[in-house]
């Protein structure tokens, strides 16, 4: 990639060309912004995060790279062998196709798409700590062996766990270490992916497009201290864990290729993921437990919602407060939901539930789930009258509207995880006003007729009922 004269300007500087940085840069360029992306390594570079969940496909479609990913020769991840609750290994079919990728090539593909969309890419180039000035940011760079500086109105930190902006990372899980290596063997056996729970932690392994088998052990860092494991004996511990895990049954005659690496896999969230002149996306914003294999999907999600937040800050300063709130709440919700899910999943493991690794991570008791409302009564559709539950209210909530974030009325209720502004593409605020009084469904259909087709209205009413947001009005008129 070409060099820069000292002190060039750009509207947005993105530091980091991993999945999150490339996706953010690509979206912002498509929205008409001038974007310069700085990536430290020449691509393809090695990176963990090789199992992609099926949820990445809609994101790749939005980014316009789904066809390129489909034809890149990555492997479908249709089946996993999971030994989790007890000693029985169970085959688990994925609902829709997940993927096993070479992250170096996957990220290179996204970065090339960003460059094609007009993003100026400086690579390999290292950004040093950016400096905030009255006119924007000055980013000191080491590029082509030269010290130079890039000026930008807006800065996006997509530098992964290390990040470039600093800031406090709040841990949201107990400390976890991943020990990682690649294997080859004579003959492949069994499904693409294996997940195994053991006494000291859990293990993940998968066959990759280049014919290697990526195998990881997730353990407490204390295990290394207890066993006095240093840099030299790391491989011995890793081999012992792998042999005990059964993961290597994926090959006949497995042999380790290359070095064993230890990486921090602790979950955290950055305290300030967005300000009026900067944003953190991907793992610069938060990291989730690799247990879900959805880190890349989350990183892409932060890039897509982050792009809308940045675009709003740059073109609609009057909506800045809504944009900041949207992105902060999105980060907090994602982190909390994922942490609850992970704790519940750790809690499903029984065989070593009394061991420190599992006790420190598992949720105590089953996850509370709201009681199901009874089925919709058969005569509900014709004669009975319904109105909105008295504790359901409309609140102003920041929502994505086209390419910007705006405040919209959203339905809030203790049973809803978060306020809901749209259902099935229909803005709820305009509909629920009719539910303030008790109406039968035919009366309601008439009231909603100009806004939503009959069948869709019935669907929305059914959803409100299932969430427990409708109260029947008794014949006497009182609910
Ligand atoms: C052990 C482990 C296993 C995992 N397994 C999975 C999995 O199976 N599936 C999954 O979806 N997720 C997994 N994850 C999570 C996944 O790796 C991350 O979610 C994902 O890599 C985050 O992408 P990113 O773009 O935010 O950061 P990264 O992928 O870390 O990209 C950051 C980029 O920024 C560049 N950079 C950093 N600092 C600078 C700088 N100062 N100047 C210039 N460039 C810079 C780096 O070179 C890098 O290319 C795993 C994580 C761990 C720790």
Coordinates of C-alpha atoms and ligand atoms in Angstrom, one line a residue:
X1 CA 0.0 0.0 0.0
X2 CA 1.2 3.5 -0.7
X3 CA 2.9 5.9 1.8
X4 CA 1.7 9.2 3.1
X5 CA 3.3 12.6 3.2
X6 CA 3.7 14.0 6.7
X7 CA 0.5 15.2 8.2
X8 CA -2.2 14.2 5.7
X9 CA -5.9 14.6 6.7
X10 CA -8.8 12.2 6.6
X11 CA -12.3 12.5 7.9
X12 CA -12.2 9.1 9.8
X13 CA -9.1 7.2 10.8
X14 CA -9.8 3.5 11.7
X15 CA -6.9 1.8 13.6
X16 CA -7.0 -2.0 13.0
X17 CA -7.9 -4.0 9.9
X18 CA -9.4 -7.1 11.7
X19 CA -13.0 -8.1 11.1
X20 CA -14.4 -5.1 13.1
X21 CA -12.1 -2.4 11.6
X22 CA -12.5 -3.5 8.0
X23 CA -16.3 -3.8 8.3
X24 CA -16.6 -0.3 10.0
X25 CA -14.4 1.3 7.4
X26 CA -16.3 -0.4 4.5
X27 CA -19.7 0.8 5.8
X28 CA -18.5 4.4 6.5
X29 CA -17.0 4.6 3.0
X30 CA -20.3 3.4 1.5
X31 CA -22.1 6.1 3.5
X32 CA -19.9 8.7 1.7
X33 CA -17.2 9.3 4.3
X34 CA -13.5 9.7 3.6
X35 CA -11.8 6.8 5.6
X36 CA -8.2 5.9 6.1
X37 CA -7.5 2.5 7.8
X38 CA -4.2 1.7 9.5
X39 CA -3.2 -2.0 9.9
X40 CA 0.0 -3.1 11.7
X41 CA 0.5 -6.4 9.9
X42 CA 0.8 -7.5 6.3
X43 CA -2.2 -9.8 5.5
X44 CA -2.9 -12.6 5.7
X45 CA -1.8 -12.7 9.4
X46 CA -2.6 -15.5 11.9
X47 CA -5.5 -14.9 14.2
X48 CA -7.8 -17.0 16.4
X49 CA -11.6 -16.9 15.9
X50 CA -11.8 -19.5 13.3
X51 CA -15.3 -20.8 14.0
X52 CA -18.0 -18.4 12.7
X53 CA -21.6 -18.8 13.7
X54 CA -24.4 -18.8 11.1
X55 CA -25.4 -15.3 12.3
X56 CA -22.5 -13.8 10.3
X57 CA -24.3 -14.5 7.0
X58 CA -26.8 -11.6 7.2
X59 CA -23.9 -9.3 8.3
X60 CA -21.8 -10.5 5.3
X61 CA -24.7 -9.8 3.0
X62 CA -25.1 -6.2 4.3
X63 CA -21.3 -5.7 3.8
X64 CA -21.6 -7.1 0.2
X65 CA -19.0 -9.8 0.8
X66 CA -21.2 -12.9 1.3
X67 CA -20.5 -14.3 -2.2
X68 CA -16.8 -13.7 -1.9
X69 CA -16.8 -15.6 1.5
X70 CA -18.9 -18.4 0.0
X71 CA -16.3 -18.9 -2.8
X72 CA -13.2 -18.6 -0.7
X73 CA -12.9 -22.3 0.0
X74 CA -13.7 -22.1 3.8
X75 CA -15.3 -25.2 5.4
X76 CA -18.9 -25.5 6.5
X77 CA -19.3 -26.3 10.2
X78 CA -22.5 -28.4 10.1
X79 CA -21.8 -30.8 13.0
X80 CA -20.0 -30.8 16.3
X81 CA -19.3 -33.6 18.7
X82 CA -20.1 -32.2 22.2
X83 CA -19.1 -33.8 25.5
X84 CA -20.4 -31.3 28.0
X85 CA -22.9 -32.2 30.6
X86 CA -21.4 -35.6 31.4
X87 CA -19.1 -38.2 29.9
X88 CA -21.3 -38.8 26.9
X89 CA -20.3 -37.3 23.6
X90 CA -23.3 -36.1 21.6
X91 CA -23.4 -35.1 17.9
X92 CA -25.0 -31.6 17.6
X93 CA -26.3 -30.5 14.2
X94 CA -26.0 -26.7 13.5
X95 CA -29.4 -25.2 12.4
X96 CA -27.9 -23.3 9.5
X97 CA -24.3 -23.4 8.2
X98 CA -21.6 -22.1 10.4
X99 CA -18.1 -21.7 8.9
X100 CA -14.6 -22.7 9.7
X101 CA -12.2 -20.1 8.3
X102 CA -8.7 -19.1 8.1
X103 CA -9.0 -15.8 9.9
X104 CA -6.0 -14.4 8.1
X105 CA -7.7 -14.9 4.8
X106 CA -11.2 -14.0 6.0
X107 CA -10.0 -10.6 7.4
X108 CA -7.9 -10.0 4.2
X109 CA -11.1 -10.5 2.2
X110 CA -13.0 -7.9 4.3
X111 CA -10.1 -5.5 4.1
X112 CA -9.9 -5.8 0.3
X113 CA -13.6 -5.1 0.1
X114 CA -13.1 -2.0 2.2
X115 CA -10.3 -0.8 -0.1
X116 CA -12.6 -1.5 -3.1
X117 CA -15.2 0.7 -1.5
X118 CA -12.7 3.6 -1.4
X119 CA -11.0 3.2 2.0
X120 CA -7.4 4.3 1.9
X121 CA -5.4 1.4 3.5
X122 CA -2.0 2.0 5.1
X123 CA -0.5 -1.5 5.7
X124 CA 1.8 -2.5 7.3
X125 CA 1.6 0.7 9.5
X126 CA 1.5 1.0 13.2
X127 CA -0.5 3.7 15.0
X128 CA 1.0 5.0 18.2
X129 CA -1.3 6.5 20.9
X130 CA -3.5 9.1 19.2
X131 CA -3.6 12.7 20.5
X132 CA -6.8 14.6 20.8
X133 CA -6.6 18.3 19.6
X134 CA -9.1 21.1 19.2
X135 CA -9.4 20.3 15.5
X136 CA -9.7 16.5 15.9
X137 CA -7.1 13.7 16.2
X138 CA -3.4 13.5 15.4
X139 CA -2.4 9.8 15.0
X140 CA 1.4 9.2 15.0
X141 CA 2.3 6.4 12.6
X142 CA 5.2 4.2 11.7
X143 CA 4.7 3.5 8.0
X144 CA 7.3 2.3 5.5
X145 CA 10.0 2.7 8.2
X146 CA 9.1 6.4 8.5
X147 CA 7.5 8.3 11.4
X148 CA 4.6 10.3 10.1
X149 CA 1.3 11.7 11.3
X150 CA -2.3 11.4 10.2
X151 CA -4.9 14.0 11.1
X152 CA -8.5 12.9 11.4
X153 CA -11.8 14.5 12.5
X154 CA -13.0 11.2 13.9
X155 CA -11.1 8.2 15.3
X156 CA -12.2 4.6 15.5
X157 CA -10.2 2.1 17.6
X158 CA -10.5 -1.4 16.1
X159 CA -7.2 -2.5 17.4
X160 CA -8.6 -5.6 19.2
X161 CA -7.7 -6.5 22.8
X162 CA -4.7 -4.1 22.9
X163 CA -6.6 -1.3 21.3
X164 CA -4.9 2.0 20.5
X165 CA -6.9 4.5 22.7
X166 CA -6.4 2.8 26.1
X167 CA -9.2 3.3 28.6
X168 CA -10.4 1.1 31.5
X169 CA -11.4 -2.5 30.7
X170 CA -13.8 -3.8 33.3
X171 CA -13.5 -7.6 33.6
X172 CA -16.9 -9.4 33.2
X173 CA -15.7 -12.9 33.7
X174 CA -13.1 -14.7 35.9
X175 CA -9.6 -14.7 34.3
X176 CA -9.2 -17.3 31.6
X177 CA -6.2 -18.4 29.6
X178 CA -6.4 -20.2 26.2
X179 CA -3.5 -22.5 25.3
X180 CA -3.5 -23.0 21.6
X181 CA -1.7 -25.1 18.9
X182 CA -2.2 -26.6 15.5
X183 CA -2.1 -30.3 14.7
X184 CA -2.0 -32.6 11.6
X185 CA -2.4 -36.3 11.3
X186 CA -2.7 -39.2 8.9
X187 CA -6.5 -39.5 8.6
X188 CA -9.3 -37.2 9.7
X189 CA -12.0 -38.7 12.0
X190 CA -15.4 -37.6 13.0
X191 CA -17.2 -34.2 12.6
X192 CA -15.6 -30.8 11.9
X193 CA -15.8 -29.5 15.5
X194 CA -15.3 -31.0 19.0
X195 CA -16.2 -29.4 22.3
X196 CA -15.2 -31.2 25.5
X197 CA -15.6 -30.3 29.2
X198 CA -12.8 -31.6 31.5
X199 CA -11.7 -31.3 35.1
X200 CA -9.4 -28.3 34.6
X201 CA -11.4 -26.5 32.0
X202 CA -12.9 -27.0 28.5
X203 CA -11.5 -27.8 25.1
X204 CA -12.3 -26.8 21.6
X205 CA -11.0 -28.2 18.3
X206 CA -11.8 -27.9 14.7
X207 CA -10.5 -28.9 11.3
X208 CA -9.5 -25.8 9.2
X209 CA -9.5 -25.1 5.5
X210 CA -5.7 -25.6 5.3
X211 CA -5.9 -29.2 6.6
X212 CA -4.7 -28.4 10.1
X213 CA -6.7 -29.0 13.3
X214 CA -6.9 -26.0 15.6
X215 CA -7.0 -27.2 19.3
X216 CA -7.5 -25.0 22.4
X217 CA -7.6 -25.6 26.1
X218 CA -9.4 -22.9 28.2
X219 CA -8.1 -23.0 31.8
X220 CA -7.6 -20.9 34.9
X221 CA -4.3 -19.0 34.9
X222 CA -3.9 -20.4 38.4
X223 CA -3.4 -23.9 36.9
X224 CA -0.1 -22.7 35.4
X225 CA 1.0 -21.3 38.7
X226 CA 0.1 -24.4 40.7
X227 CA 2.1 -26.6 38.2
X228 CA 5.0 -24.1 38.0
X229 CA 4.5 -23.9 34.3
X230 CA 6.8 -21.4 32.5
X231 CA 7.4 -20.6 28.9
X232 CA 9.4 -23.7 28.3
X233 CA 7.0 -26.2 30.0
X234 CA 3.9 -24.6 28.4
X235 CA 4.0 -27.2 25.6
X236 CA 4.2 -30.1 28.0
X237 CA 1.1 -28.9 29.9
X238 CA -0.7 -28.3 26.6
X239 CA 0.1 -31.8 25.3
X240 CA -1.0 -33.3 28.6
X241 CA -4.3 -31.4 28.5
X242 CA -4.9 -32.4 24.9
X243 CA -4.2 -36.0 25.5
X244 CA -6.6 -36.1 28.4
X245 CA -9.3 -34.2 26.5
X246 CA -9.9 -36.7 23.8
X247 CA -9.8 -33.9 21.2
X248 CA -7.0 -35.5 19.3
X249 CA -9.3 -38.4 18.3
X250 CA -10.0 -36.1 15.4
X251 CA -6.9 -37.6 13.8
X252 CA -5.1 -40.8 13.5
X253 CA -1.4 -40.3 14.5
X254 CA -1.8 -36.6 15.5
X255 CA 1.3 -34.5 15.6
X256 CA 1.7 -30.9 16.8
X257 CA 2.8 -28.5 14.1
X258 CA 4.4 -25.2 15.2
X259 CA 4.5 -23.5 18.6
X260 CA 2.0 -23.5 21.5
X261 CA 0.7 -20.1 22.4
X262 CA -1.0 -18.8 25.5
X263 CA -3.6 -16.0 25.1
X264 CA -5.8 -14.1 27.5
X265 CA -9.4 -15.1 27.0
X266 CA -10.9 -13.1 29.9
X267 CA -14.1 -11.2 29.0
X268 CA -14.3 -7.5 29.6
X269 CA -16.0 -4.3 28.5
X270 CA -14.5 -0.9 27.9
X271 CA -16.0 1.7 30.2
X272 CA -16.3 4.4 27.5
X273 CA -17.0 2.7 24.1
X274 CA -18.0 5.9 22.3
X275 CA -17.6 9.7 22.6
X276 CA -18.5 12.5 20.3
X277 CA -15.2 12.2 18.4
X278 CA -14.2 8.5 18.8
X279 CA -15.5 5.0 19.0
X280 CA -14.2 1.5 19.9
X281 CA -15.5 -1.4 17.9
X282 CA -14.9 -5.2 18.1
X283 CA -12.7 -6.4 20.9
X284 CA -11.5 -2.8 21.5
X285 CA -15.1 -2.3 22.9
X286 CA -15.8 -5.7 24.6
X287 CA -14.9 -9.4 24.5
X288 CA -17.2 -12.3 25.1
X289 CA -16.5 -15.9 26.2
X290 CA -15.1 -18.0 23.3
X291 CA -17.5 -20.7 24.4
X292 CA -20.2 -19.3 22.1
X293 CA -17.8 -19.0 19.1
X294 CA -19.6 -15.8 18.2
X295 CA -16.8 -13.2 18.9
X296 CA -16.4 -12.4 15.2
X297 CA -20.2 -12.1 14.8
X298 CA -20.2 -9.7 17.7
X299 CA -17.3 -7.8 16.3
X300 CA -19.1 -7.3 13.0
X301 CA -22.2 -6.3 14.8
X302 CA -20.4 -3.5 16.7
X303 CA -19.0 -2.4 13.4
X304 CA -22.4 -2.3 11.7
X305 CA -24.2 -0.5 14.6
X306 CA -21.0 1.6 15.2
X307 CA -21.0 2.8 11.6
X308 CA -24.6 4.2 12.0
X309 CA -23.6 5.8 15.3
X310 CA -20.5 7.4 13.7
X311 CA -22.4 8.6 10.6
X312 CA -25.0 10.2 12.9
X313 CA -22.3 12.0 14.9
X314 CA -20.8 13.3 11.7
X315 CA -23.9 14.4 9.8
X316 CA -26.6 14.9 12.5
X317 CA -25.0 16.6 15.5
X318 CA -28.5 17.3 16.9
X319 CA -28.9 13.5 17.3
X320 CA -25.5 13.1 18.9
X321 CA -27.0 12.2 22.4
X322 CA -29.2 9.5 20.8
X323 CA -26.3 8.0 18.9
X324 CA -24.1 7.9 22.0
X325 CA -26.9 6.4 24.1
X326 CA -27.7 3.8 21.4
X327 CA -24.1 2.5 21.2
X328 CA -23.5 2.5 24.9
X329 CA -26.7 0.7 25.7
X330 CA -26.1 -1.8 22.9
X331 CA -22.6 -2.6 24.4
X332 CA -24.0 -3.0 27.9
X333 CA -26.9 -5.2 26.7
X334 CA -24.7 -7.5 24.6
X335 CA -22.2 -8.0 27.4
X336 CA -24.9 -8.7 30.0
X337 CA -26.8 -11.1 27.8
X338 CA -23.7 -13.0 26.8
X339 CA -22.4 -13.2 30.4
X340 CA -25.7 -14.6 31.6
X341 CA -25.8 -17.1 28.7
X342 CA -22.2 -18.3 29.3
X343 CA -22.8 -18.7 33.1
X344 CA -25.9 -20.8 32.3
X345 CA -24.0 -23.0 29.9
X346 CA -21.1 -23.5 32.4
X347 CA -23.8 -24.5 34.9
X348 CA -24.9 -27.4 32.6
X349 CA -21.7 -29.2 33.2
X350 CA -22.1 -31.8 36.0
X351 CA -19.1 -34.2 36.0
X352 CA -16.7 -31.7 37.6
X353 CA -19.1 -29.1 38.9
X354 CA -17.3 -29.1 42.3
X355 CA -14.0 -28.2 40.7
X356 CA -12.8 -24.6 41.1
X357 CA -12.8 -23.9 37.3
X358 CA -16.5 -24.8 37.0
X359 CA -17.6 -23.4 40.4
X360 CA -16.2 -20.0 39.5
X361 CA -18.0 -19.7 36.2
X362 CA -21.3 -21.5 36.5
X363 CA -24.6 -19.7 37.3
X364 CA -26.1 -21.0 40.5
X365 CA -29.4 -22.7 39.9
X366 CA -31.4 -22.7 36.6
X367 CA -31.7 -19.5 34.6
X368 CA -35.0 -17.8 35.5
X369 CA -37.3 -17.7 32.5
X370 CA -40.6 -15.8 32.6
X371 CA -43.7 -17.9 32.9
X372 CA -45.5 -18.6 29.7
X373 CA -48.9 -17.0 29.4
X374 CA -51.8 -19.4 28.7
X375 CA -52.6 -20.0 25.1
X376 CA -54.8 -17.4 23.4
X377 CA -58.4 -18.3 24.2
X378 CA -60.4 -19.6 21.2
X379 CA -63.0 -16.8 21.3
X380 CA -60.3 -14.2 21.8
X381 CA -60.4 -13.2 18.2
X382 CA -64.0 -12.2 18.0
X383 CA -65.8 -11.1 21.2
X384 CA -63.4 -10.4 24.0
X385 CA -62.0 -7.0 24.6
X386 CA -58.3 -6.3 25.2
X387 CA -56.3 -3.4 26.3
X388 CA -52.6 -2.7 26.9
X389 CA -51.3 -3.8 30.3
X390 CA -51.3 -0.9 32.7
X391 CA -47.5 -1.2 33.4
X392 CA -46.7 -1.1 29.6
X393 CA -45.4 2.4 28.7
X394 CA -44.0 4.2 25.7
X395 CA -40.5 5.5 26.3
X396 CA -38.1 7.5 24.0
X397 CA -35.5 5.0 22.8
X398 CA -32.6 5.5 20.3
X399 CA -33.2 3.4 17.2
X400 CA -31.6 2.9 13.8
X401 CA -33.7 4.6 11.2
X402 CA -32.1 4.2 7.8
X403 CA -28.5 5.2 8.2
X404 CA -28.9 7.3 11.3
X405 CA -30.0 7.0 14.9
X406 CA -33.1 8.8 16.1
X407 CA -35.2 8.8 19.2
X408 CA -38.5 6.9 18.7
X409 CA -41.3 5.9 21.0
X410 CA -40.8 2.2 22.1
X411 CA -42.9 -0.1 24.2
X412 CA -41.4 -0.8 27.6
X413 CA -42.6 -3.4 30.1
X414 CA -40.9 -5.4 32.9
X415 CA -41.4 -8.6 30.9
X416 CA -39.4 -7.2 27.9
X417 CA -35.6 -7.4 28.0
X418 CA -35.5 -4.0 26.3
X419 CA -37.9 -1.5 24.8
X420 CA -39.4 -2.5 21.5
X421 CA -39.9 0.2 18.8
X422 CA -40.7 -1.9 15.7
X423 CA -42.3 -5.3 15.3
X424 CA -42.4 -6.9 11.8
X425 CA -41.4 -3.6 10.3
X426 CA -44.3 -1.7 12.0
X427 CA -43.7 1.1 14.4
X428 CA -45.5 0.0 17.6
X429 CA -46.0 3.4 19.1
X430 CA -48.6 4.3 16.4
X431 CA -50.5 1.1 17.1
X432 CA -50.5 0.7 20.9
X433 CA -52.4 4.0 21.4
X434 CA -55.5 2.2 20.1
X435 CA -55.0 -0.3 22.9
X436 CA -55.4 2.2 25.7
X437 CA -59.2 1.4 25.6
X438 CA -60.6 -2.1 25.6
X439 CA -61.3 -3.2 22.0
X440 CA -62.3 -6.5 20.4
X441 CA -60.1 -7.7 17.6
X442 CA -62.5 -6.7 14.8
X443 CA -62.6 -3.2 16.4
X444 CA -58.9 -3.1 16.6
X445 CA -58.5 -4.2 13.0
X446 CA -60.6 -1.3 12.0
X447 CA -58.6 1.1 14.1
X448 CA -55.3 -0.3 12.7
X449 CA -56.6 -0.6 9.1
X450 CA -54.8 2.3 7.6
X451 CA -51.5 1.4 9.2
X452 CA -51.2 -2.4 8.9
X453 CA -52.8 -5.2 6.9
X454 CA -55.2 -7.5 8.8
X455 CA -53.0 -10.6 9.0
X456 CA -50.0 -8.6 10.2
X457 CA -52.2 -6.9 12.8
X458 CA -53.3 -10.3 14.1
X459 CA -49.6 -11.3 14.3
X460 CA -48.7 -8.2 16.3
X461 CA -51.6 -8.7 18.6
X462 CA -50.6 -12.4 19.2
X463 CA -47.0 -11.2 20.0
X464 CA -48.3 -8.6 22.5
X465 CA -50.5 -11.4 24.1
X466 CA -47.6 -13.9 24.3
X467 CA -45.4 -11.3 26.0
X468 CA -48.2 -10.7 28.6
X469 CA -48.7 -7.1 27.5
X470 CA -52.5 -7.5 26.9
X471 CA -55.1 -7.4 29.7
X472 CA -58.5 -8.6 29.1
X473 CA -61.3 -6.1 29.9
X474 CA -64.1 -7.9 31.7
X475 CA -67.7 -7.3 30.7
X476 CA -68.1 -5.0 33.7
X477 CA -65.5 -2.8 32.1
X478 CA -62.8 -3.3 34.7
X479 CA -59.6 -5.3 33.8
Ligands
LIG1 C1 -8.6 -18.1 22.4 C2 -9.7 -17.4 21.6 C3 -10.5 -18.1 20.8 C4 -11.5 -17.5 20.0 N1 -12.3 -18.3 19.2 C5 -13.3 -17.7 18.5 C6 -14.1 -18.4 17.6 O1 -13.9 -19.6 17.4 N2 -15.1 -17.8 16.9 C7 -15.2 -16.4 17.0 O2 -16.1 -15.9 16.4 N3 -14.5 -15.7 17.9 C8 -13.5 -16.3 18.6 N4 -12.7 -15.5 19.4 C9 -12.9 -14.1 19.4 C10 -12.3 -13.4 18.2 O3 -11.0 -13.7 18.0 C11 -12.5 -11.9 18.3 O4 -13.8 -11.6 18.6 C12 -12.1 -11.1 17.0 O5 -10.8 -11.5 16.5 C13 -12.3 -9.6 17.2 O6 -12.0 -9.0 16.0 P1 -11.4 -7.5 16.0 O7 -11.4 -7.0 14.6 O8 -12.1 -6.7 17.0 O9 -9.9 -7.6 16.6 P2 -8.6 -8.4 15.9 O10 -9.1 -9.6 15.2 O11 -7.8 -8.6 17.1 O12 -8.0 -7.3 14.9 C14 -7.4 -6.2 15.4 C15 -6.4 -5.7 14.3 O13 -5.8 -4.4 14.7 C16 -4.5 -4.4 14.4 N5 -3.8 -3.4 15.3 C17 -3.9 -3.5 16.7 N6 -3.2 -2.4 17.2 C18 -2.8 -1.7 16.1 C19 -2.1 -0.5 16.0 N7 -1.7 0.2 17.1 N8 -1.8 0.0 14.7 C20 -2.2 -0.7 13.6 N9 -2.9 -1.8 13.7 C21 -3.2 -2.3 14.9 C22 -4.0 -5.8 14.6 O14 -2.8 -6.1 13.9 C23 -5.2 -6.7 14.2 O15 -5.1 -7.0 12.8 C24 -11.7 -16.1 20.2 C25 -10.9 -15.4 21.0 C26 -9.9 -16.0 21.8 C27 -9.1 -15.2 22.7

